[in-house]
């Protein structure tokens, strides 16, 4: 069986044809030309799907479904994107528009949900029924799967874990709140924390890393810490404590089998996941009586969006 997976981003739209084993048979990316308008964007995606099927010598009738990951609020039951600011979509019926070109099932969901579904079906959490994926990027995204099903909430507006408040009087957030988890646990937050520490510690090895790499990134403090830099290690320790606070809250409420950590910072692997696991073991309610929660880095990388979107219609 064959499925089309579409991963829509602010800069590019990635489209792939995926088989029932979660393998991408062919994929291609096009620029996200939001200025062309909703209908033209959908037409371009539909055309690309047809081109990829032709290259694989697969008939359109043999395509079992199309799944689409949306960078915004997507009501999966109605097939409507209520808001996707980065691509200029607001209250548009994506499923209805795609049905002008294809008659098979079409389903949409938030891109973080798709990534979680991809990791649960075919990636780091394969074989697990209760999974929470948290992506540490520009913000903090999350996808929640309980009993093998995506938990999307009313209007598919749930799973916005990045906006859990961990400090009522904390840093302001773009959502108009204060103290949201993503203001402390996102890659953006880590970069800010690193720059503040560098300003306070002019002899820190973080400055050397900055000169080598040409920029301050989410890896700067980790690299410096690995070289024995005390200030870098303090940044890493504080950052991991912020990430862990949110995971402890999610763990106490939903108690998944595993947390999957995505985003560029997940490339630190055990240097990130091992201390998070210690926090969870120490702070999850009734530790020692409830099942342990594992913590693993995501494994599908940039393919998670396409594979997860395809999994929506599997």
mmCIF file of C-alpha atoms in Angstrom:
data_model
loop_
_atom_site.group_PDB
_atom_site.id
_atom_site.type_symbol
_atom_site.label_atom_id
_atom_site.label_comp_id
_atom_site.label_asym_id
_atom_site.label_seq_id
_atom_site.Cartn_x
_atom_site.Cartn_y
_atom_site.Cartn_z
ATOM 1 C CA UNK A 1 0.000 0.000 0.000
ATOM 2 C CA UNK A 2 1.134 3.545 -0.714
ATOM 3 C CA UNK A 3 0.494 6.821 1.073
ATOM 4 C CA UNK A 4 1.456 10.439 0.449
ATOM 5 C CA UNK A 5 2.907 12.412 3.350
ATOM 6 C CA UNK A 6 3.152 16.201 3.208
ATOM 7 C CA UNK A 7 5.212 18.194 5.708
ATOM 8 C CA UNK A 8 4.445 21.897 5.344
ATOM 9 C CA UNK A 9 7.020 24.311 6.739
ATOM 10 C CA UNK A 10 7.490 28.043 6.637
ATOM 11 C CA UNK A 11 10.342 27.786 4.111
ATOM 12 C CA UNK A 12 9.647 24.554 2.231
ATOM 13 C CA UNK A 13 6.981 21.917 1.648
ATOM 14 C CA UNK A 14 8.254 18.335 1.655
ATOM 15 C CA UNK A 15 6.206 15.667 -0.113
ATOM 16 C CA UNK A 16 6.923 11.953 -0.084
ATOM 17 C CA UNK A 17 5.407 8.640 -1.114
ATOM 18 C CA UNK A 18 5.566 6.183 1.789
ATOM 19 C CA UNK A 19 4.871 2.464 1.937
ATOM 20 C CA UNK A 20 3.125 0.544 4.732
ATOM 21 C CA UNK A 21 6.478 -0.056 6.453
ATOM 22 C CA UNK A 22 7.089 3.667 6.880
ATOM 23 C CA UNK A 23 9.761 3.764 4.176
ATOM 24 C CA UNK A 24 9.948 6.874 1.996
ATOM 25 C CA UNK A 25 10.142 5.619 -1.585
ATOM 26 C CA UNK A 26 10.624 9.049 -3.107
ATOM 27 C CA UNK A 27 10.388 12.624 -1.848
ATOM 28 C CA UNK A 28 10.884 16.142 -3.065
ATOM 29 C CA UNK A 29 10.657 19.641 -1.630
ATOM 30 C CA UNK A 30 9.272 22.841 -3.088
ATOM 31 C CA UNK A 31 9.446 26.379 -1.764
ATOM 32 C CA UNK A 32 6.599 27.535 0.458
ATOM 33 C CA UNK A 33 5.212 30.317 -1.709
ATOM 34 C CA UNK A 34 2.542 31.589 0.667
ATOM 35 C CA UNK A 35 2.113 34.737 -1.437
ATOM 36 C CA UNK A 36 0.519 32.621 -4.185
ATOM 37 C CA UNK A 37 -2.496 31.909 -1.981
ATOM 38 C CA UNK A 38 -4.104 28.842 -0.470
ATOM 39 C CA UNK A 39 -5.629 27.331 -3.623
ATOM 40 C CA UNK A 40 -2.452 27.628 -5.667
ATOM 41 C CA UNK A 41 -0.381 26.111 -2.867
ATOM 42 C CA UNK A 42 -2.691 23.096 -2.692
ATOM 43 C CA UNK A 43 -2.616 22.786 -6.482
ATOM 44 C CA UNK A 44 1.188 22.762 -6.423
ATOM 45 C CA UNK A 45 1.229 20.035 -3.765
ATOM 46 C CA UNK A 46 -1.289 17.950 -5.685
ATOM 47 C CA UNK A 47 0.784 18.299 -8.859
ATOM 48 C CA UNK A 48 3.914 17.204 -7.009
ATOM 49 C CA UNK A 49 2.159 14.099 -5.655
ATOM 50 C CA UNK A 50 1.084 13.181 -9.186
ATOM 51 C CA UNK A 51 4.653 13.677 -10.462
ATOM 52 C CA UNK A 52 6.128 11.471 -7.732
ATOM 53 C CA UNK A 53 3.581 8.717 -8.403
ATOM 54 C CA UNK A 54 4.425 8.883 -12.105
ATOM 55 C CA UNK A 55 8.140 8.522 -11.373
ATOM 56 C CA UNK A 56 7.396 5.426 -9.301
ATOM 57 C CA UNK A 57 4.986 4.052 -11.938
ATOM 58 C CA UNK A 58 2.244 3.951 -9.296
ATOM 59 C CA UNK A 59 -1.337 4.598 -10.414
ATOM 60 C CA UNK A 60 -3.297 7.267 -8.565
ATOM 61 C CA UNK A 61 -5.926 4.672 -7.664
ATOM 62 C CA UNK A 62 -3.257 2.717 -5.806
ATOM 63 C CA UNK A 63 -2.620 5.631 -3.439
ATOM 64 C CA UNK A 64 -4.490 4.789 -0.230
ATOM 65 C CA UNK A 65 -4.502 8.244 1.364
ATOM 66 C CA UNK A 66 -2.860 11.622 1.841
ATOM 67 C CA UNK A 67 -1.732 12.944 5.218
ATOM 68 C CA UNK A 68 -0.700 16.546 5.788
ATOM 69 C CA UNK A 69 1.249 18.064 8.671
ATOM 70 C CA UNK A 70 0.222 21.657 9.347
ATOM 71 C CA UNK A 71 2.432 24.271 11.071
ATOM 72 C CA UNK A 72 -0.445 25.699 13.068
ATOM 73 C CA UNK A 73 -3.868 24.932 14.492
ATOM 74 C CA UNK A 74 -5.552 22.220 12.424
ATOM 75 C CA UNK A 75 -8.968 20.770 13.234
ATOM 76 C CA UNK A 76 -8.428 17.196 12.094
ATOM 77 C CA UNK A 77 -12.102 16.240 12.418
ATOM 78 C CA UNK A 78 -13.325 19.048 10.166
ATOM 79 C CA UNK A 79 -10.273 19.150 7.901
ATOM 80 C CA UNK A 80 -9.950 22.885 8.505
ATOM 81 C CA UNK A 81 -6.824 24.878 9.303
ATOM 82 C CA UNK A 82 -8.038 27.607 11.629
ATOM 83 C CA UNK A 83 -4.687 29.363 11.833
ATOM 84 C CA UNK A 84 -1.254 28.780 10.292
ATOM 85 C CA UNK A 85 0.375 32.200 10.492
ATOM 86 C CA UNK A 86 3.682 31.315 8.808
ATOM 87 C CA UNK A 87 1.972 30.206 5.595
ATOM 88 C CA UNK A 88 -0.907 32.688 5.646
ATOM 89 C CA UNK A 89 -3.716 30.161 6.079
ATOM 90 C CA UNK A 90 -6.745 31.002 8.178
ATOM 91 C CA UNK A 91 -10.059 29.107 8.279
ATOM 92 C CA UNK A 92 -9.359 27.142 5.106
ATOM 93 C CA UNK A 93 -10.755 23.667 4.375
ATOM 94 C CA UNK A 94 -7.678 21.737 3.298
ATOM 95 C CA UNK A 95 -9.381 18.361 2.921
ATOM 96 C CA UNK A 96 -12.125 19.783 0.710
ATOM 97 C CA UNK A 97 -9.547 21.533 -1.484
ATOM 98 C CA UNK A 98 -7.448 18.370 -1.907
ATOM 99 C CA UNK A 99 -10.545 16.416 -2.872
ATOM 100 C CA UNK A 100 -10.689 18.534 -6.036
ATOM 101 C CA UNK A 101 -7.617 16.574 -7.154
ATOM 102 C CA UNK A 102 -7.843 13.230 -5.325
ATOM 103 C CA UNK A 103 -10.774 11.072 -4.227
ATOM 104 C CA UNK A 104 -8.948 9.010 -1.578
ATOM 105 C CA UNK A 105 -8.973 9.842 2.176
ATOM 106 C CA UNK A 106 -7.164 13.034 3.181
ATOM 107 C CA UNK A 107 -6.361 13.880 6.785
ATOM 108 C CA UNK A 108 -4.600 16.809 8.435
ATOM 109 C CA UNK A 109 -3.021 17.345 11.839
ATOM 110 C CA UNK A 110 -0.585 19.651 13.559
ATOM 111 C CA UNK A 111 3.007 18.966 12.474
ATOM 112 C CA UNK A 112 4.112 18.109 16.035
ATOM 113 C CA UNK A 113 1.372 15.466 16.183
ATOM 114 C CA UNK A 114 2.613 14.034 12.894
ATOM 115 C CA UNK A 115 6.198 13.848 14.108
ATOM 116 C CA UNK A 116 5.053 12.040 17.257
ATOM 117 C CA UNK A 117 2.983 9.591 15.235
ATOM 118 C CA UNK A 118 5.942 8.895 12.949
ATOM 119 C CA UNK A 119 8.245 8.142 15.890
ATOM 120 C CA UNK A 120 5.590 5.974 17.568
ATOM 121 C CA UNK A 121 4.825 3.910 14.479
ATOM 122 C CA UNK A 122 8.244 3.649 12.867
ATOM 123 C CA UNK A 123 10.912 5.398 14.948
ATOM 124 C CA UNK A 124 12.349 5.665 18.441
ATOM 125 C CA UNK A 125 9.095 4.634 20.161
ATOM 126 C CA UNK A 126 8.087 1.849 17.770
ATOM 127 C CA UNK A 127 5.955 -0.753 19.537
ATOM 128 C CA UNK A 128 4.913 1.611 22.345
ATOM 129 C CA UNK A 129 1.268 2.560 22.892
ATOM 130 C CA UNK A 130 1.744 5.521 25.269
ATOM 131 C CA UNK A 131 4.188 8.058 23.905
ATOM 132 C CA UNK A 132 4.819 11.770 24.277
ATOM 133 C CA UNK A 133 7.162 13.454 21.836
ATOM 134 C CA UNK A 134 8.550 16.841 22.751
ATOM 135 C CA UNK A 135 10.393 18.873 20.124
ATOM 136 C CA UNK A 136 12.855 21.454 21.432
ATOM 137 C CA UNK A 137 13.129 23.995 18.637
ATOM 138 C CA UNK A 138 12.213 27.648 18.133
ATOM 139 C CA UNK A 139 9.446 26.867 20.613
ATOM 140 C CA UNK A 140 8.469 23.650 22.352
ATOM 141 C CA UNK A 141 6.122 21.406 20.403
ATOM 142 C CA UNK A 142 4.465 18.234 21.631
ATOM 143 C CA UNK A 143 2.538 15.267 20.320
ATOM 144 C CA UNK A 144 0.671 12.956 22.695
ATOM 145 C CA UNK A 145 -0.291 9.372 21.901
ATOM 146 C CA UNK A 146 -2.231 7.364 24.499
ATOM 147 C CA UNK A 147 -3.432 3.819 23.870
ATOM 148 C CA UNK A 148 -2.060 4.161 20.355
ATOM 149 C CA UNK A 149 -4.253 7.179 19.528
ATOM 150 C CA UNK A 150 -3.360 10.819 19.020
ATOM 151 C CA UNK A 151 -4.775 13.031 21.774
ATOM 152 C CA UNK A 152 -5.664 16.293 20.082
ATOM 153 C CA UNK A 153 -8.274 17.864 22.348
ATOM 154 C CA UNK A 154 -11.275 20.042 21.519
ATOM 155 C CA UNK A 155 -10.935 21.434 18.003
ATOM 156 C CA UNK A 156 -7.570 19.632 17.796
ATOM 157 C CA UNK A 157 -6.148 22.546 19.789
ATOM 158 C CA UNK A 158 -4.605 20.419 22.544
ATOM 159 C CA UNK A 159 -1.072 19.139 23.226
ATOM 160 C CA UNK A 160 0.330 22.702 23.347
ATOM 161 C CA UNK A 161 2.762 21.675 26.073
ATOM 162 C CA UNK A 162 5.109 24.555 25.294
ATOM 163 C CA UNK A 163 2.567 26.911 26.829
ATOM 164 C CA UNK A 164 2.267 25.150 30.161
ATOM 165 C CA UNK A 165 3.086 27.822 32.724
ATOM 166 C CA UNK A 166 6.011 26.895 34.951
ATOM 167 C CA UNK A 167 6.476 30.375 36.445
ATOM 168 C CA UNK A 168 3.440 32.640 36.843
ATOM 169 C CA UNK A 169 5.647 35.729 37.026
ATOM 170 C CA UNK A 170 8.229 34.555 34.530
ATOM 171 C CA UNK A 171 9.372 35.601 31.087
ATOM 172 C CA UNK A 172 6.796 36.994 28.640
ATOM 173 C CA UNK A 173 5.700 34.735 25.798
ATOM 174 C CA UNK A 174 4.352 35.405 22.296
ATOM 175 C CA UNK A 175 1.056 33.826 23.423
ATOM 176 C CA UNK A 176 0.573 36.857 25.738
ATOM 177 C CA UNK A 177 1.236 34.716 28.798
ATOM 178 C CA UNK A 178 4.173 34.716 31.193
ATOM 179 C CA UNK A 179 6.421 31.897 32.305
ATOM 180 C CA UNK A 180 5.534 29.428 29.551
ATOM 181 C CA UNK A 181 7.674 26.297 29.451
ATOM 182 C CA UNK A 182 9.036 27.104 25.986
ATOM 183 C CA UNK A 183 10.529 30.350 27.280
ATOM 184 C CA UNK A 184 12.904 28.188 29.329
ATOM 185 C CA UNK A 185 13.154 24.829 27.515
ATOM 186 C CA UNK A 186 13.213 25.700 23.795
ATOM 187 C CA UNK A 187 16.401 25.882 21.736
ATOM 188 C CA UNK A 188 15.750 29.615 21.517
ATOM 189 C CA UNK A 189 15.768 29.811 25.310
ATOM 190 C CA UNK A 190 18.984 27.780 25.527
ATOM 191 C CA UNK A 191 20.723 30.158 23.128
ATOM 192 C CA UNK A 192 19.570 33.110 25.232
ATOM 193 C CA UNK A 193 20.772 31.417 28.417
ATOM 194 C CA UNK A 194 24.134 30.683 26.758
ATOM 195 C CA UNK A 195 24.648 34.290 25.663
ATOM 196 C CA UNK A 196 23.850 35.586 29.159
ATOM 197 C CA UNK A 197 26.357 33.165 30.679
ATOM 198 C CA UNK A 198 29.007 34.166 28.141
ATOM 199 C CA UNK A 199 28.539 37.830 29.048
ATOM 200 C CA UNK A 200 29.067 36.986 32.727
ATOM 201 C CA UNK A 201 32.029 34.684 32.068
ATOM 202 C CA UNK A 202 34.459 36.287 29.587
ATOM 203 C CA UNK A 203 37.030 33.488 30.032
ATOM 204 C CA UNK A 204 34.546 30.667 29.416
ATOM 205 C CA UNK A 205 35.326 28.162 26.664
ATOM 206 C CA UNK A 206 31.933 29.023 25.238
ATOM 207 C CA UNK A 207 33.648 32.022 23.632
ATOM 208 C CA UNK A 208 36.111 29.687 21.905
ATOM 209 C CA UNK A 209 33.273 27.517 20.628
ATOM 210 C CA UNK A 210 31.544 30.632 19.329
ATOM 211 C CA UNK A 211 34.679 31.660 17.390
ATOM 212 C CA UNK A 212 35.069 28.157 15.942
ATOM 213 C CA UNK A 213 31.456 27.805 14.836
ATOM 214 C CA UNK A 214 30.770 31.420 13.936
ATOM 215 C CA UNK A 215 27.588 31.613 15.998
ATOM 216 C CA UNK A 216 26.024 30.767 19.348
ATOM 217 C CA UNK A 217 23.776 27.734 18.981
ATOM 218 C CA UNK A 218 22.010 25.201 21.143
ATOM 219 C CA UNK A 219 25.203 23.128 21.094
ATOM 220 C CA UNK A 220 27.598 25.861 22.270
ATOM 221 C CA UNK A 221 27.244 25.233 26.005
ATOM 222 C CA UNK A 222 27.194 21.450 25.515
ATOM 223 C CA UNK A 223 30.480 21.527 23.567
ATOM 224 C CA UNK A 224 32.138 23.795 26.131
ATOM 225 C CA UNK A 225 30.918 21.617 28.991
ATOM 226 C CA UNK A 226 32.301 18.520 27.275
ATOM 227 C CA UNK A 227 35.693 20.270 27.214
ATOM 228 C CA UNK A 228 35.505 20.818 30.959
ATOM 229 C CA UNK A 229 34.169 24.367 31.044
ATOM 230 C CA UNK A 230 32.409 25.050 34.327
ATOM 231 C CA UNK A 231 30.236 27.923 33.056
ATOM 232 C CA UNK A 232 29.139 25.835 30.080
ATOM 233 C CA UNK A 233 28.222 22.955 32.379
ATOM 234 C CA UNK A 234 26.152 25.287 34.553
ATOM 235 C CA UNK A 235 24.179 26.395 31.477
ATOM 236 C CA UNK A 236 23.610 22.773 30.465
ATOM 237 C CA UNK A 237 22.529 21.764 33.970
ATOM 238 C CA UNK A 238 20.094 24.659 34.304
ATOM 239 C CA UNK A 239 18.643 24.060 30.848
ATOM 240 C CA UNK A 240 18.116 20.353 31.496
ATOM 241 C CA UNK A 241 16.373 21.187 34.764
ATOM 242 C CA UNK A 242 13.941 23.421 32.851
ATOM 243 C CA UNK A 243 13.239 20.706 30.280
ATOM 244 C CA UNK A 244 12.730 18.190 33.072
ATOM 245 C CA UNK A 245 10.221 20.353 34.968
ATOM 246 C CA UNK A 246 7.812 20.230 32.050
ATOM 247 C CA UNK A 247 8.329 16.526 31.460
ATOM 248 C CA UNK A 248 7.706 15.771 35.136
ATOM 249 C CA UNK A 249 4.354 17.577 34.893
ATOM 250 C CA UNK A 250 3.377 15.708 31.739
ATOM 251 C CA UNK A 251 4.594 12.464 33.279
ATOM 252 C CA UNK A 252 2.499 12.864 36.413
ATOM 253 C CA UNK A 253 -0.636 13.573 34.360
ATOM 254 C CA UNK A 254 -0.280 11.073 31.499
ATOM 255 C CA UNK A 255 2.512 8.680 32.509
ATOM 256 C CA UNK A 256 3.666 7.569 29.053
ATOM 257 C CA UNK A 257 5.947 4.625 28.475
ATOM 258 C CA UNK A 258 8.502 6.907 26.872
ATOM 259 C CA UNK A 259 9.304 10.539 26.164
ATOM 260 C CA UNK A 260 10.822 11.058 22.720
ATOM 261 C CA UNK A 261 12.954 14.203 22.512
ATOM 262 C CA UNK A 262 13.214 15.848 19.087
ATOM 263 C CA UNK A 263 14.820 18.967 17.671
ATOM 264 C CA UNK A 264 18.484 19.732 17.091
ATOM 265 C CA UNK A 265 19.347 19.449 20.784
ATOM 266 C CA UNK A 266 18.303 15.789 20.701
ATOM 267 C CA UNK A 267 21.570 15.131 18.834
ATOM 268 C CA UNK A 268 23.260 15.376 22.241
ATOM 269 C CA UNK A 269 21.633 11.984 22.891
ATOM 270 C CA UNK A 270 22.571 10.514 26.306
ATOM 271 C CA UNK A 271 24.154 13.781 27.469
ATOM 272 C CA UNK A 272 20.630 15.183 27.338
ATOM 273 C CA UNK A 273 18.428 12.160 28.003
ATOM 274 C CA UNK A 274 20.351 10.544 30.882
ATOM 275 C CA UNK A 275 20.063 13.487 33.308
ATOM 276 C CA UNK A 276 16.416 14.003 32.298
ATOM 277 C CA UNK A 277 15.785 10.348 33.165
ATOM 278 C CA UNK A 278 17.306 10.902 36.621
ATOM 279 C CA UNK A 279 14.966 13.836 37.216
ATOM 280 C CA UNK A 280 11.970 11.742 36.193
ATOM 281 C CA UNK A 281 13.029 8.863 38.439
ATOM 282 C CA UNK A 282 13.378 11.228 41.394
ATOM 283 C CA UNK A 283 10.275 13.365 40.960
ATOM 284 C CA UNK A 284 7.512 11.331 39.312
ATOM 285 C CA UNK A 285 4.744 10.646 41.874
ATOM 286 C CA UNK A 286 5.102 7.408 43.860
ATOM 287 C CA UNK A 287 8.464 6.667 42.313
ATOM 288 C CA UNK A 288 9.274 2.993 42.634
ATOM 289 C CA UNK A 289 5.648 1.912 42.463
ATOM 290 C CA UNK A 290 4.553 3.281 39.094
ATOM 291 C CA UNK A 291 6.246 2.038 35.891
ATOM 292 C CA UNK A 292 9.396 3.925 34.945
ATOM 293 C CA UNK A 293 9.258 6.377 32.060
ATOM 294 C CA UNK A 294 12.023 6.047 29.503
ATOM 295 C CA UNK A 295 13.587 9.010 27.681
ATOM 296 C CA UNK A 296 15.030 8.593 24.175
ATOM 297 C CA UNK A 297 16.171 10.884 21.355
ATOM 298 C CA UNK A 298 14.072 10.970 18.189
ATOM 299 C CA UNK A 299 15.385 8.772 15.388
ATOM 300 C CA UNK A 300 13.578 9.775 12.189
ATOM 301 C CA UNK A 301 15.196 13.206 11.866
ATOM 302 C CA UNK A 302 13.910 15.341 9.010
ATOM 303 C CA UNK A 303 11.840 12.418 7.695
ATOM 304 C CA UNK A 304 9.532 12.375 10.752
ATOM 305 C CA UNK A 305 7.147 14.931 9.256
ATOM 306 C CA UNK A 306 6.580 13.062 5.994
ATOM 307 C CA UNK A 307 6.368 9.625 7.617
ATOM 308 C CA UNK A 308 4.111 10.869 10.425
ATOM 309 C CA UNK A 309 1.814 12.678 8.021
ATOM 310 C CA UNK A 310 1.480 9.521 5.940
ATOM 311 C CA UNK A 311 0.740 7.567 9.113
ATOM 312 C CA UNK A 312 -2.338 9.750 9.651
ATOM 313 C CA UNK A 313 -4.100 7.810 6.896
ATOM 314 C CA UNK A 314 -2.633 4.357 7.517
#
